Tab-separated table of C-alpha atoms in Angstrom:
chain	number	residue	atom	x	y	z
Z	236	MET	CA	-41.785	-14.543	50.324
Z	237	THR	CA	-40.334	-17.448	52.302
Z	238	GLY	CA	-39.784	-21.128	51.702
Z	239	ARG	CA	-42.577	-22.111	54.091
Z	240	ALA	CA	-45.756	-23.499	52.675
Z	241	LEU	CA	-48.361	-20.775	52.252
Z	242	SER	CA	-52.099	-20.968	52.676
Z	243	ARG	CA	-54.093	-19.739	49.679
Z	244	ARG	CA	-55.323	-16.709	51.645
Z	245	THR	CA	-51.784	-15.726	52.657
Z	246	LEU	CA	-50.529	-16.374	49.138
Z	247	LEU	CA	-53.057	-13.998	47.592
Z	248	GLN	CA	-52.335	-11.138	49.986
Z	249	GLY	CA	-50.012	-8.659	48.273
Z	250	ALA	CA	-49.013	-11.020	45.456
Z	251	LEU	CA	-49.880	-10.462	41.823
Z	252	VAL	CA	-51.561	-13.634	40.560
Z	253	ALA	CA	-51.482	-14.577	36.881
Z	254	MET	CA	-54.730	-15.671	35.269
Z	255	ALA	CA	-53.730	-15.882	31.600
Z	256	PHE	CA	-50.778	-16.082	29.215
Z	257	ASN	CA	-50.388	-14.039	26.044
Z	258	PRO	CA	-48.437	-16.124	23.498
Z	259	ALA	CA	-47.861	-13.140	21.218
Z	260	SER	CA	-46.184	-10.926	23.823
Z	261	ARG	CA	-44.913	-13.921	25.844
Z	262	SER	CA	-46.249	-12.370	29.029
Z	263	TRP	CA	-48.662	-13.136	31.859
Z	264	ALA	CA	-51.724	-11.125	32.777
Z	265	ALA	CA	-53.917	-10.851	35.855
Z	266	THR	CA	-57.007	-10.704	33.629
Z	267	LEU	CA	-58.118	-12.493	30.494
Z	268	GLU	CA	-57.172	-10.144	27.649
Z	269	PRO	CA	-57.819	-10.433	23.902
Z	270	GLY	CA	-55.515	-13.074	22.414
Z	271	SER	CA	-54.501	-14.466	25.797
Z	272	ILE	CA	-54.924	-18.063	26.957
Z	273	PRO	CA	-56.490	-18.790	30.372
Z	274	LEU	CA	-54.442	-20.803	32.822
Z	275	PRO	CA	-55.680	-24.246	33.824
Z	276	PRO	CA	-57.598	-24.315	37.135
Z	277	LEU	CA	-55.130	-24.344	40.051
Z	278	GLU	CA	-55.505	-25.079	43.757
Z	279	GLY	CA	-52.480	-22.867	44.351
Z	280	ALA	CA	-51.515	-19.878	42.228
Z	281	LEU	CA	-49.103	-18.591	39.628
Z	282	LEU	CA	-47.391	-15.449	40.911
Z	283	MET	CA	-45.905	-12.700	38.766
Z	284	ASP	CA	-45.200	-9.920	41.278
Z	285	ALA	CA	-41.705	-8.442	41.410
Z	286	ALA	CA	-40.912	-9.727	44.915
Z	287	SER	CA	-41.654	-13.341	43.979
Z	288	LEU	CA	-39.711	-13.137	40.729
Z	289	THR	CA	-36.716	-11.508	42.402
Z	290	ALA	CA	-36.653	-14.201	45.101
Z	291	ALA	CA	-36.823	-16.953	42.476
Z	292	ALA	CA	-33.741	-15.496	40.761
Z	293	GLU	CA	-31.588	-16.361	43.809
Z	294	ASP	CA	-29.934	-19.497	45.140
Z	295	PHE	CA	-27.364	-20.304	47.819
Z	296	GLY	CA	-24.538	-19.300	45.500
Z	297	HIS	CA	-25.788	-15.700	45.092
Z	298	ILE	CA	-23.710	-15.543	41.896
Z	299	VAL	CA	-26.084	-16.180	38.998
Z	300	HIS	CA	-29.423	-14.339	38.818
Z	301	ARG	CA	-31.906	-15.437	36.155
Z	302	THR	CA	-35.374	-13.974	36.554
Z	303	PRO	CA	-38.379	-16.148	35.671
Z	304	TRP	CA	-41.634	-14.864	34.249
Z	305	ALA	CA	-43.734	-16.527	36.939
Z	306	VAL	CA	-43.609	-18.605	40.123
Z	307	LEU	CA	-45.951	-21.532	40.712
Z	308	VAL	CA	-46.906	-22.086	44.343
Z	309	PRO	CA	-48.700	-25.423	43.915
Z	310	GLY	CA	-51.664	-26.368	46.044
Z	311	SER	CA	-51.364	-29.988	44.898
Z	312	VAL	CA	-49.389	-32.340	42.688
Z	313	GLU	CA	-52.119	-31.858	40.092
Z	314	ASP	CA	-51.128	-28.173	39.850
Z	315	ILE	CA	-47.632	-29.227	38.797
Z	316	VAL	CA	-49.036	-31.644	36.230
Z	317	ALA	CA	-51.282	-28.920	34.810
Z	318	MET	CA	-48.551	-26.293	34.598
Z	319	VAL	CA	-45.973	-28.633	33.068
Z	320	ARG	CA	-48.511	-29.502	30.359
Z	321	PHE	CA	-49.286	-25.814	29.888
Z	322	ALA	CA	-45.589	-24.936	29.715
Z	323	ARG	CA	-44.987	-27.633	27.109
Z	324	ARG	CA	-47.832	-26.402	24.901
Z	325	GLN	CA	-46.576	-22.819	25.102
Z	326	GLY	CA	-42.862	-23.614	24.759
Z	327	LEU	CA	-41.983	-22.380	28.261
Z	328	HIS	CA	-39.191	-23.688	30.450
Z	329	ILE	CA	-40.042	-24.856	33.964
Z	330	ALA	CA	-38.051	-26.136	36.954
Z	331	ALA	CA	-38.535	-27.008	40.628
Z	332	ALA	CA	-36.778	-25.251	43.506
Z	333	ARG	CA	-36.643	-26.047	47.221
Z	334	GLY	CA	-38.209	-22.676	48.010
Z	335	LEU	CA	-38.002	-19.199	46.531
Z	336	GLY	CA	-34.346	-18.221	46.633
Z	337	GLU	CA	-33.569	-21.275	48.779
Z	338	SER	CA	-32.126	-23.671	46.224
Z	339	HIS	CA	-28.856	-25.010	47.627
Z	340	SER	CA	-27.155	-25.058	44.234
Z	341	THR	CA	-24.542	-22.370	43.744
Z	342	TYR	CA	-24.591	-21.415	40.057
Z	343	GLY	CA	-28.206	-20.887	39.026
Z	344	GLN	CA	-28.969	-24.558	38.363
Z	345	SER	CA	-32.629	-24.306	39.425
Z	346	GLN	CA	-33.270	-20.854	37.962
Z	347	VAL	CA	-35.404	-20.394	34.836
Z	348	PRO	CA	-34.918	-17.262	32.743
Z	349	ALA	CA	-38.217	-16.223	31.117
Z	350	GLY	CA	-39.973	-19.348	32.406
Z	351	ILE	CA	-41.650	-20.813	35.485
Z	352	VAL	CA	-40.097	-21.736	38.839
Z	353	ILE	CA	-42.048	-24.138	41.065
Z	354	ASP	CA	-41.833	-23.422	44.805
Z	355	MET	CA	-41.734	-27.024	46.064
Z	356	SER	CA	-41.821	-25.964	49.723
Z	357	ALA	CA	-45.588	-25.613	49.274
Z	358	LEU	CA	-45.801	-29.423	49.108
Z	359	SER	CA	-44.387	-30.607	52.429
Z	360	THR	CA	-46.642	-33.350	53.802
Z	361	ILE	CA	-45.350	-36.553	55.385
Z	362	HIS	CA	-48.041	-38.979	54.243
Z	363	GLU	CA	-46.923	-42.217	55.886
Z	364	ILE	CA	-44.215	-43.542	58.200
Z	365	GLY	CA	-43.812	-47.311	58.342
Z	366	GLU	CA	-41.366	-49.835	59.754
Z	367	SER	CA	-38.905	-49.553	56.880
Z	368	SER	CA	-39.928	-46.520	54.809
Z	369	ALA	CA	-41.677	-43.156	54.710
Z	370	TRP	CA	-43.844	-41.734	51.891
Z	371	VAL	CA	-43.316	-37.966	51.704
Z	372	ASP	CA	-43.783	-34.923	49.514
Z	373	ALA	CA	-40.675	-33.721	47.710
Z	374	GLY	CA	-40.759	-30.396	49.573
Z	375	VAL	CA	-40.291	-32.050	52.982
Z	376	ARG	CA	-36.934	-31.196	54.576
Z	377	TRP	CA	-34.763	-34.031	55.853
Z	378	ARG	CA	-34.923	-32.429	59.298
Z	379	GLN	CA	-38.724	-32.629	59.261
Z	380	LEU	CA	-38.634	-36.277	58.286
Z	381	LEU	CA	-36.038	-37.070	60.951
Z	382	GLU	CA	-38.111	-35.365	63.645
Z	383	ALA	CA	-41.065	-37.513	62.595
Z	384	THR	CA	-39.190	-40.838	62.464
Z	385	LEU	CA	-36.919	-40.636	65.514
Z	386	PRO	CA	-39.728	-41.197	68.075
Z	387	SER	CA	-39.928	-44.741	66.671
Z	388	GLY	CA	-36.135	-45.098	66.637
Z	389	ARG	CA	-35.739	-44.771	62.864
Z	390	SER	CA	-33.819	-42.548	60.497
Z	391	PRO	CA	-32.989	-42.289	56.812
Z	392	PRO	CA	-29.745	-44.276	56.385
Z	393	THR	CA	-27.735	-41.385	54.892
Z	394	LEU	CA	-28.145	-37.748	55.855
Z	395	THR	CA	-26.426	-34.733	54.387
Z	396	ASP	CA	-24.462	-32.627	56.876
Z	397	TYR	CA	-27.022	-29.842	56.444
Z	398	ILE	CA	-30.459	-31.390	56.947
Z	399	GLU	CA	-32.562	-28.377	55.919
Z	400	LEU	CA	-32.294	-29.538	52.302
Z	401	SER	CA	-35.441	-30.825	50.610
Z	402	ILE	CA	-35.901	-34.491	49.841
Z	403	GLY	CA	-36.759	-33.879	46.191
Z	404	GLY	CA	-33.779	-31.591	45.750
Z	405	THR	CA	-31.121	-33.972	47.008
Z	406	LEU	CA	-32.649	-36.957	45.208
Z	407	SER	CA	-32.301	-34.999	41.970
Z	408	VAL	CA	-28.556	-34.624	42.586
Z	409	GLY	CA	-27.285	-37.318	44.972
Z	410	GLY	CA	-27.281	-36.471	48.660
Z	411	ILE	CA	-23.999	-37.421	50.327
Z	412	GLY	CA	-22.973	-37.695	53.973
Z	413	GLY	CA	-20.692	-39.549	56.344
Z	414	GLN	CA	-22.848	-42.702	56.292
Z	415	ALA	CA	-22.477	-43.112	52.510
Z	416	PHE	CA	-19.643	-45.641	52.821
Z	417	ARG	CA	-22.140	-48.076	54.353
Z	418	TRP	CA	-25.480	-47.147	52.791
Z	419	GLY	CA	-24.668	-45.284	49.605
Z	420	LEU	CA	-26.003	-41.819	48.865
Z	421	GLN	CA	-29.571	-40.693	49.474
Z	422	VAL	CA	-30.457	-41.613	45.874
Z	423	ASP	CA	-29.450	-45.183	46.725
Z	424	ASN	CA	-31.966	-45.264	49.572
Z	425	VAL	CA	-35.143	-44.224	47.801
Z	426	LEU	CA	-37.524	-47.097	47.108
Z	427	GLU	CA	-40.189	-45.438	44.963
Z	428	LEU	CA	-40.846	-42.081	43.336
Z	429	GLU	CA	-43.777	-40.149	41.984
Z	430	VAL	CA	-42.616	-38.003	39.076
Z	431	VAL	CA	-44.148	-35.476	36.698
Z	432	THR	CA	-42.317	-35.997	33.397
Z	433	GLY	CA	-41.567	-33.288	30.864
Z	434	GLU	CA	-44.686	-34.385	28.969
Z	435	GLY	CA	-46.837	-33.665	32.032
Z	436	GLU	CA	-47.473	-37.310	32.890
Z	437	LEU	CA	-47.697	-38.286	36.566
Z	438	VAL	CA	-45.829	-41.591	36.891
Z	439	ARG	CA	-45.012	-43.764	39.892
Z	440	CYS	CA	-41.710	-45.560	39.386
Z	441	SER	CA	-39.437	-47.929	41.297
Z	442	PRO	CA	-36.868	-50.685	40.620
Z	443	SER	CA	-39.740	-52.977	39.581
Z	444	CYS	CA	-42.027	-50.478	37.796
Z	445	GLU	CA	-41.016	-47.924	35.154
Z	446	ARG	CA	-37.385	-48.668	35.977
Z	447	HIS	CA	-36.008	-46.485	33.152
Z	448	LEU	CA	-37.662	-43.392	34.626
Z	449	PHE	CA	-36.645	-44.346	38.178
Z	450	ASP	CA	-33.007	-44.620	37.143
Z	451	ALA	CA	-33.172	-41.440	35.060
Z	452	VAL	CA	-34.592	-39.070	37.679
Z	453	ARG	CA	-32.340	-40.229	40.545
Z	454	SER	CA	-29.363	-37.872	40.171
Z	455	GLY	CA	-30.957	-36.790	36.892
Z	456	LEU	CA	-30.458	-33.075	37.660
Z	457	GLY	CA	-34.118	-32.315	37.002
Z	458	GLN	CA	-33.761	-33.131	33.299
Z	459	PHE	CA	-36.394	-35.849	32.945
Z	460	GLY	CA	-39.062	-35.172	35.510
Z	461	ILE	CA	-40.007	-33.272	38.640
Z	462	ILE	CA	-39.949	-35.478	41.721
Z	463	VAL	CA	-43.143	-34.762	43.675
Z	464	ARG	CA	-43.173	-37.646	46.183
Z	465	ALA	CA	-40.693	-40.222	47.400
Z	466	ARG	CA	-40.645	-43.406	49.450
Z	467	VAL	CA	-37.472	-43.129	51.529
Z	468	ARG	CA	-35.841	-46.105	53.246
Z	469	LEU	CA	-35.696	-46.016	57.058
Z	470	VAL	CA	-33.365	-47.958	59.357
Z	471	GLU	CA	-33.253	-48.412	63.119
Z	472	VAL	CA	-30.809	-46.125	64.916
Z	473	PRO	CA	-29.744	-45.897	68.576
Z	474	PRO	CA	-30.667	-42.666	70.387
Z	475	ARG	CA	-27.126	-41.452	71.162
Z	476	ALA	CA	-24.026	-40.560	69.141
Z	477	ARG	CA	-20.401	-40.387	70.266
Z	478	THR	CA	-18.214	-38.205	68.060
Z	479	TYR	CA	-14.429	-38.576	67.882
Z	480	THR	CA	-12.284	-35.886	66.251
Z	481	ALA	CA	-8.492	-35.926	65.965
Z	482	LEU	CA	-5.814	-34.244	63.871
Z	483	TYR	CA	-3.277	-35.635	61.442
Z	484	GLY	CA	-0.228	-33.884	60.073
Z	485	ASP	CA	0.390	-36.452	57.350
Z	486	LEU	CA	-2.143	-36.534	54.486
Z	487	HIS	CA	-1.201	-40.038	53.312
Z	488	ARG	CA	-1.736	-41.565	56.760
Z	489	PHE	CA	-5.001	-39.647	57.105
Z	490	LEU	CA	-6.367	-40.994	53.818
Z	491	ASP	CA	-5.151	-44.515	54.582
Z	492	ASP	CA	-6.824	-44.488	58.005
Z	493	GLN	CA	-10.084	-43.226	56.539
Z	494	ARG	CA	-10.125	-45.989	53.916
Z	495	TRP	CA	-9.296	-48.561	56.573
Z	496	LEU	CA	-12.148	-47.365	58.784
Z	497	ILE	CA	-14.801	-47.578	56.077
Z	498	GLU	CA	-13.674	-51.108	55.227
Z	499	ASP	CA	-13.374	-52.115	58.872
Z	500	GLY	CA	-16.876	-50.816	59.629
Z	501	ARG	CA	-16.290	-50.085	63.302
Z	502	PHE	CA	-17.856	-46.599	63.017
Z	503	ASP	CA	-21.314	-45.645	61.759
Z	504	TYR	CA	-20.153	-42.369	60.227
Z	505	VAL	CA	-16.768	-41.349	58.816
Z	506	GLU	CA	-15.916	-37.907	57.504
Z	507	GLY	CA	-12.909	-35.632	57.526
Z	508	ALA	CA	-11.823	-32.083	56.888
Z	509	VAL	CA	-8.817	-30.010	55.935
Z	510	VAL	CA	-8.179	-27.324	58.563
Z	511	PRO	CA	-5.724	-24.393	58.786
Z	512	SER	CA	-2.612	-25.102	60.847
Z	513	ALA	CA	0.434	-22.876	61.396
Z	514	GLY	CA	0.201	-21.253	57.998
Z	515	GLY	CA	-0.446	-24.571	56.286
Z	516	TRP	CA	-2.988	-27.372	56.488
Z	517	ALA	CA	-3.773	-30.225	58.861
Z	518	PHE	CA	-6.325	-33.009	58.492
Z	519	GLN	CA	-9.134	-33.699	60.937
Z	520	LEU	CA	-10.773	-37.086	61.253
Z	521	GLU	CA	-14.424	-37.118	62.343
Z	522	ALA	CA	-15.869	-40.530	63.208
Z	523	VAL	CA	-19.086	-41.334	65.037
Z	524	LYS	CA	-20.488	-44.388	66.811
Z	525	TYR	CA	-24.200	-44.572	67.605
Z	526	PHE	CA	-25.167	-46.245	70.871
Z	527	THR	CA	-27.830	-46.933	73.464
Z	528	PRO	CA	-27.245	-45.721	77.046
Z	529	GLY	CA	-25.852	-48.603	79.044
Z	530	SER	CA	-23.969	-49.927	76.031
Z	531	GLU	CA	-21.479	-47.108	75.561
Z	532	PRO	CA	-18.775	-47.469	72.884
Z	533	GLN	CA	-15.392	-48.872	73.869
Z	534	ASP	CA	-13.160	-45.946	72.990
Z	535	ASP	CA	-9.844	-47.812	73.079
Z	536	ARG	CA	-11.123	-50.505	70.726
Z	537	LEU	CA	-12.590	-48.023	68.278
Z	538	LEU	CA	-9.427	-45.916	68.151
Z	539	ALA	CA	-6.907	-48.779	68.065
Z	540	GLY	CA	-4.418	-48.578	65.220
Z	541	LEU	CA	-5.204	-45.016	64.150
Z	542	GLY	CA	-2.275	-42.687	63.483
Z	543	PHE	CA	-3.604	-39.309	64.623
Z	544	GLN	CA	-1.417	-36.870	66.516
Z	545	PRO	CA	-1.285	-37.513	70.286
Z	546	GLY	CA	-3.128	-34.943	72.362
Z	547	THR	CA	-5.521	-33.911	69.588
Z	548	LEU	CA	-8.341	-36.374	70.315
Z	549	GLN	CA	-11.693	-34.938	71.421
Z	550	VAL	CA	-14.709	-37.062	72.337
Z	551	THR	CA	-18.254	-35.736	72.756
Z	552	ASP	CA	-21.636	-37.358	73.309
Z	553	SER	CA	-24.957	-36.054	72.032
Z	554	SER	CA	-28.376	-37.252	71.006
Z	555	TYR	CA	-28.629	-38.730	67.506
Z	556	PHE	CA	-30.803	-35.783	66.434
Z	557	ASP	CA	-28.423	-33.156	67.814
Z	558	PHE	CA	-25.566	-34.833	65.970
Z	559	ALA	CA	-27.549	-34.906	62.720
Z	560	ASN	CA	-28.587	-31.260	63.219
Z	561	ARG	CA	-25.168	-30.124	64.440
Z	562	LEU	CA	-24.802	-27.375	61.816
Z	563	ALA	CA	-27.930	-25.533	62.942
Z	564	PRO	CA	-26.167	-23.278	65.540
Z	565	LEU	CA	-23.412	-22.399	63.059
Z	566	VAL	CA	-25.916	-21.577	60.319
Z	567	ALA	CA	-27.909	-19.423	62.744
Z	568	MET	CA	-24.760	-17.489	63.639
Z	569	LEU	CA	-23.811	-16.996	59.976
Z	570	GLN	CA	-27.340	-15.799	59.236
Z	571	GLN	CA	-27.200	-13.361	62.147
Z	572	LEU	CA	-23.868	-11.968	60.895
Z	573	GLY	CA	-25.178	-11.711	57.332
Z	574	ILE	CA	-22.455	-14.032	55.991
Z	575	TRP	CA	-24.979	-16.724	55.013
Z	576	GLU	CA	-26.146	-14.355	52.256
Z	577	PHE	CA	-22.634	-13.869	50.837
Z	578	PRO	CA	-21.765	-15.533	47.503
Z	579	HIS	CA	-20.717	-19.188	47.786
Z	580	PRO	CA	-18.556	-20.277	44.832
Z	581	TRP	CA	-18.449	-23.909	45.956
Z	582	MET	CA	-16.432	-26.711	44.401
Z	583	ASP	CA	-17.370	-30.336	45.219
Z	584	MET	CA	-15.326	-33.108	43.641
Z	585	PHE	CA	-15.296	-36.897	43.454
Z	586	VAL	CA	-11.624	-37.914	43.348
Z	587	PRO	CA	-10.378	-41.447	42.587
Z	588	ALA	CA	-8.560	-42.888	45.592
Z	589	ARG	CA	-5.530	-43.809	43.473
Z	590	SER	CA	-4.910	-40.095	42.777
Z	591	ALA	CA	-6.359	-38.539	45.920
Z	592	ALA	CA	-3.178	-37.706	47.846
Z	593	ALA	CA	-1.383	-36.068	44.905
Z	594	PHE	CA	-4.472	-34.190	43.724
Z	595	VAL	CA	-5.387	-32.890	47.199
Z	596	GLU	CA	-1.812	-31.780	47.818
Z	597	GLU	CA	-1.739	-29.977	44.470
Z	598	VAL	CA	-5.010	-28.131	45.104
Z	599	LEU	CA	-4.094	-27.215	48.679
Z	600	SER	CA	-0.730	-25.853	47.552
Z	601	GLN	CA	-2.676	-23.355	45.421
Z	602	THR	CA	-5.355	-22.591	48.028
Z	603	THR	CA	-5.126	-20.098	50.863
Z	604	GLU	CA	-7.397	-19.727	53.862
Z	605	ALA	CA	-8.544	-16.440	52.307
Z	606	ASP	CA	-9.670	-18.381	49.222
Z	607	THR	CA	-12.140	-20.313	51.378
Z	608	GLY	CA	-13.490	-17.323	53.316
Z	609	GLN	CA	-13.190	-19.582	56.384
Z	610	GLY	CA	-15.567	-22.015	54.738
Z	611	PRO	CA	-14.902	-25.715	55.423
Z	612	ILE	CA	-12.918	-28.093	53.227
Z	613	LEU	CA	-14.329	-31.622	53.384
Z	614	LEU	CA	-12.334	-34.759	52.573
Z	615	TYR	CA	-13.638	-38.288	53.126
Z	616	PRO	CA	-14.114	-41.593	51.280
Z	617	PHE	CA	-16.991	-43.839	50.287
Z	618	ARG	CA	-17.283	-47.048	48.272
Z	619	SER	CA	-18.392	-46.835	44.659
Z	620	ALA	CA	-19.906	-50.334	44.897
Z	621	ALA	CA	-22.695	-48.884	47.080
Z	622	LEU	CA	-23.943	-46.603	44.287
Z	623	THR	CA	-26.967	-47.511	42.165
Z	624	ALA	CA	-27.994	-44.347	40.254
Z	625	PRO	CA	-26.413	-44.481	36.772
Z	626	PHE	CA	-26.306	-40.718	36.211
Z	627	LEU	CA	-24.452	-40.082	39.478
Z	628	ARG	CA	-21.033	-40.086	37.877
Z	629	VAL	CA	-18.037	-41.024	40.010
Z	630	PRO	CA	-14.486	-42.094	39.095
Z	631	ALA	CA	-13.719	-45.664	38.118
Z	632	ASP	CA	-12.150	-46.672	41.420
Z	633	SER	CA	-13.314	-48.878	44.279
Z	634	HIS	CA	-12.874	-46.000	46.720
Z	635	VAL	CA	-13.813	-42.413	45.915
Z	636	PHE	CA	-13.051	-39.315	47.995
Z	637	LEU	CA	-15.400	-36.372	48.304
Z	638	PHE	CA	-13.166	-33.285	48.266
Z	639	SER	CA	-15.158	-30.086	48.764
Z	640	LEU	CA	-13.996	-26.482	48.849
Z	641	LEU	CA	-17.074	-24.891	50.419
Z	642	ARG	CA	-15.994	-21.345	49.808
Z	643	THR	CA	-17.568	-18.113	51.030
Z	644	ALA	CA	-16.532	-15.078	48.998
Z	645	ILE	CA	-15.033	-12.603	51.479
Z	646	PRO	CA	-15.100	-9.809	50.454
Z	647	PRO	CA	-18.342	-10.467	48.540
Z	648	THR	CA	-17.309	-8.368	45.557
Z	649	PRO	CA	-17.955	-9.330	41.913
Z	650	GLU	CA	-14.200	-9.298	41.284
Z	651	ASN	CA	-13.464	-11.739	44.124
Z	652	VAL	CA	-16.353	-14.004	43.119
Z	653	GLU	CA	-15.173	-14.115	39.506
Z	654	ALA	CA	-11.612	-14.894	40.598
Z	655	LEU	CA	-12.823	-17.815	42.747
Z	656	VAL	CA	-15.056	-19.128	39.958
Z	657	GLN	CA	-12.073	-19.106	37.604
Z	658	LYS	CA	-10.006	-20.984	40.197
Z	659	ASN	CA	-12.811	-23.545	40.338
Z	660	ARG	CA	-12.688	-23.904	36.570
Z	661	ALA	CA	-8.927	-24.514	36.643
Z	662	ILE	CA	-9.345	-27.146	39.359
Z	663	PHE	CA	-12.125	-28.758	37.318
Z	664	GLU	CA	-9.772	-29.115	34.337
Z	665	ARG	CA	-7.191	-30.863	36.504
Z	666	LEU	CA	-9.865	-33.038	38.126
Z	667	THR	CA	-11.121	-34.175	34.722
Z	668	ALA	CA	-7.562	-35.008	33.640
Z	669	ILE	CA	-7.137	-37.527	36.489
Z	670	GLY	CA	-10.527	-39.175	35.885
Z	671	GLY	CA	-12.379	-37.324	38.639
Z	672	LYS	CA	-15.968	-36.115	38.503
Z	673	MET	CA	-17.807	-33.135	39.946
Z	674	TYR	CA	-20.837	-33.154	42.203
Z	675	PRO	CA	-22.977	-30.892	40.010
Z	676	VAL	CA	-24.230	-28.210	42.398
Z	677	ASP	CA	-21.059	-26.187	41.966
Z	678	ALA	CA	-20.001	-22.768	40.763
Z	679	VAL	CA	-18.163	-23.977	37.687
Z	680	PRO	CA	-18.985	-22.705	34.171
Z	681	LEU	CA	-19.534	-25.771	31.967
Z	682	SER	CA	-19.929	-26.258	28.234
Z	683	ARG	CA	-21.958	-28.982	26.526
Z	684	ALA	CA	-18.643	-30.745	25.839
Z	685	ASP	CA	-17.890	-30.640	29.576
Z	686	TRP	CA	-21.245	-32.292	30.277
Z	687	ARG	CA	-20.521	-34.992	27.696
Z	688	ARG	CA	-17.224	-35.757	29.435
Z	689	HIS	CA	-18.843	-35.686	32.845
Z	690	LEU	CA	-21.581	-38.153	31.849
Z	691	ASP	CA	-19.285	-40.426	29.834
Z	692	PRO	CA	-19.891	-43.310	29.112
Z	693	TYR	CA	-23.601	-42.598	29.734
Z	694	TRP	CA	-24.024	-39.499	27.543
Z	695	GLU	CA	-26.017	-41.312	24.842
Z	696	ARG	CA	-28.211	-42.906	27.510
Z	697	PHE	CA	-28.724	-39.477	29.070
Z	698	GLU	CA	-29.718	-37.979	25.711
Z	699	HIS	CA	-32.082	-40.881	25.030
Z	700	ALA	CA	-33.791	-40.368	28.397
Z	701	LYS	CA	-34.214	-36.676	27.567
Z	702	ARG	CA	-35.867	-37.504	24.253
Z	703	ARG	CA	-38.129	-40.044	25.947
Z	704	PHE	CA	-39.236	-38.151	29.051
Z	705	ASP	CA	-38.780	-34.476	28.082
Z	706	PRO	CA	-38.778	-34.339	24.280
Z	707	ALA	CA	-39.621	-30.612	24.191
Z	708	ARG	CA	-36.657	-29.929	26.529
Z	709	ILE	CA	-38.616	-27.678	28.843
Z	710	LEU	CA	-37.255	-28.939	32.183
Z	711	THR	CA	-34.490	-27.317	34.246
Z	712	PRO	CA	-32.563	-25.251	31.685
Z	713	GLY	CA	-30.344	-23.722	34.381
Z	714	GLN	CA	-28.021	-26.755	34.344
Z	715	GLY	CA	-27.009	-25.793	30.806
Z	716	ILE	CA	-26.741	-29.416	29.667
Z	717	PHE	CA	-28.816	-29.084	26.485
């Protein structure tokens, strides 16, 4: 079973398709048996074969494995509406995933024990591309949308570094990238949504229509509705990208230069990373200027005043698409080596700028290159004023740093994974103490009290939205919030 959309004929070959549900035994059946309830008519199918269920119990973390009772491969949005209503009547949990086993969360967030997982990759149509927006199914990947919009010189304003993520998936969490300092996160650049609420109602919402639902589902962690379609903002972009990378030995100067650059606005993209250096750590600036051939960037002007180490500057030109898709060769290599399938106990943090230097130094002093499994460590700022989704919680500071330990567990043993998860938990405690917040796709065990702290001061608003849009609490139990 793959994440690609399946035709009905392909779907039915070799898969065991459920036709009824037995409320007494809490099980599915391929035939209508005494005491069982027939499923609503579906254009797709509800699968219950072992291969589908095993795939749905995976995610990118490969740490938590919760097996559902069934997998919905929807043939239409109406299938999702029908199955959410069915799940609510029968007291079943249900959640959406990018594709079977393809969720990019790392701790079982989209998994549903003894419930239904929806394979959203089956809905992947780009319905409309206009001057300033695109109307797309939630299962469309950002790469697919970019390939469709670039011929007209347009792109979503903010792209994640890895553009194989689904649009619905990132809008449910946030969607951050190096353009966020200018445009906000991906949730700040969606204009309209079509959502199936926990009551099985199909609702179109926007800033001017059903605003409470619009604000709830953006970064709502799948708690209030399943995003099935989205109108994504598009902006004009030049066809070329010039990337500048350079090293710093001094963390304070590195952070100061990054903050200066996002306020100065001379670059279109600003990120950074922590890299191994002589048994310790160095800091790599990555800044990008988009341009049209014939109007190449003025390197000296763009780099003036920066304090990177002499002799470490590298400058490369590429197409805008190749820059946006720059991780594809690395991912292909990791897949070929089998490392892509290793556990990924990730830790993504939003750190207030006022505490960033001390906190980063503290964490790095307790982190070895072996702890990361040669996975990257990201470190770059954005402006909190650009954020519009209330449930995307960030520190109370004008500048916020994304600090991400994107670990790969090497060796991929249960003991090593557990040790790294416990290190994440310890870092989380320290992060919370300085007023930081997590980006909730991480491998960190959380209690309900942790979620209350994370969502503060919006916890009551979050609970109210749950009562309003998913009163039976059937949606996305894997987050562990309720």
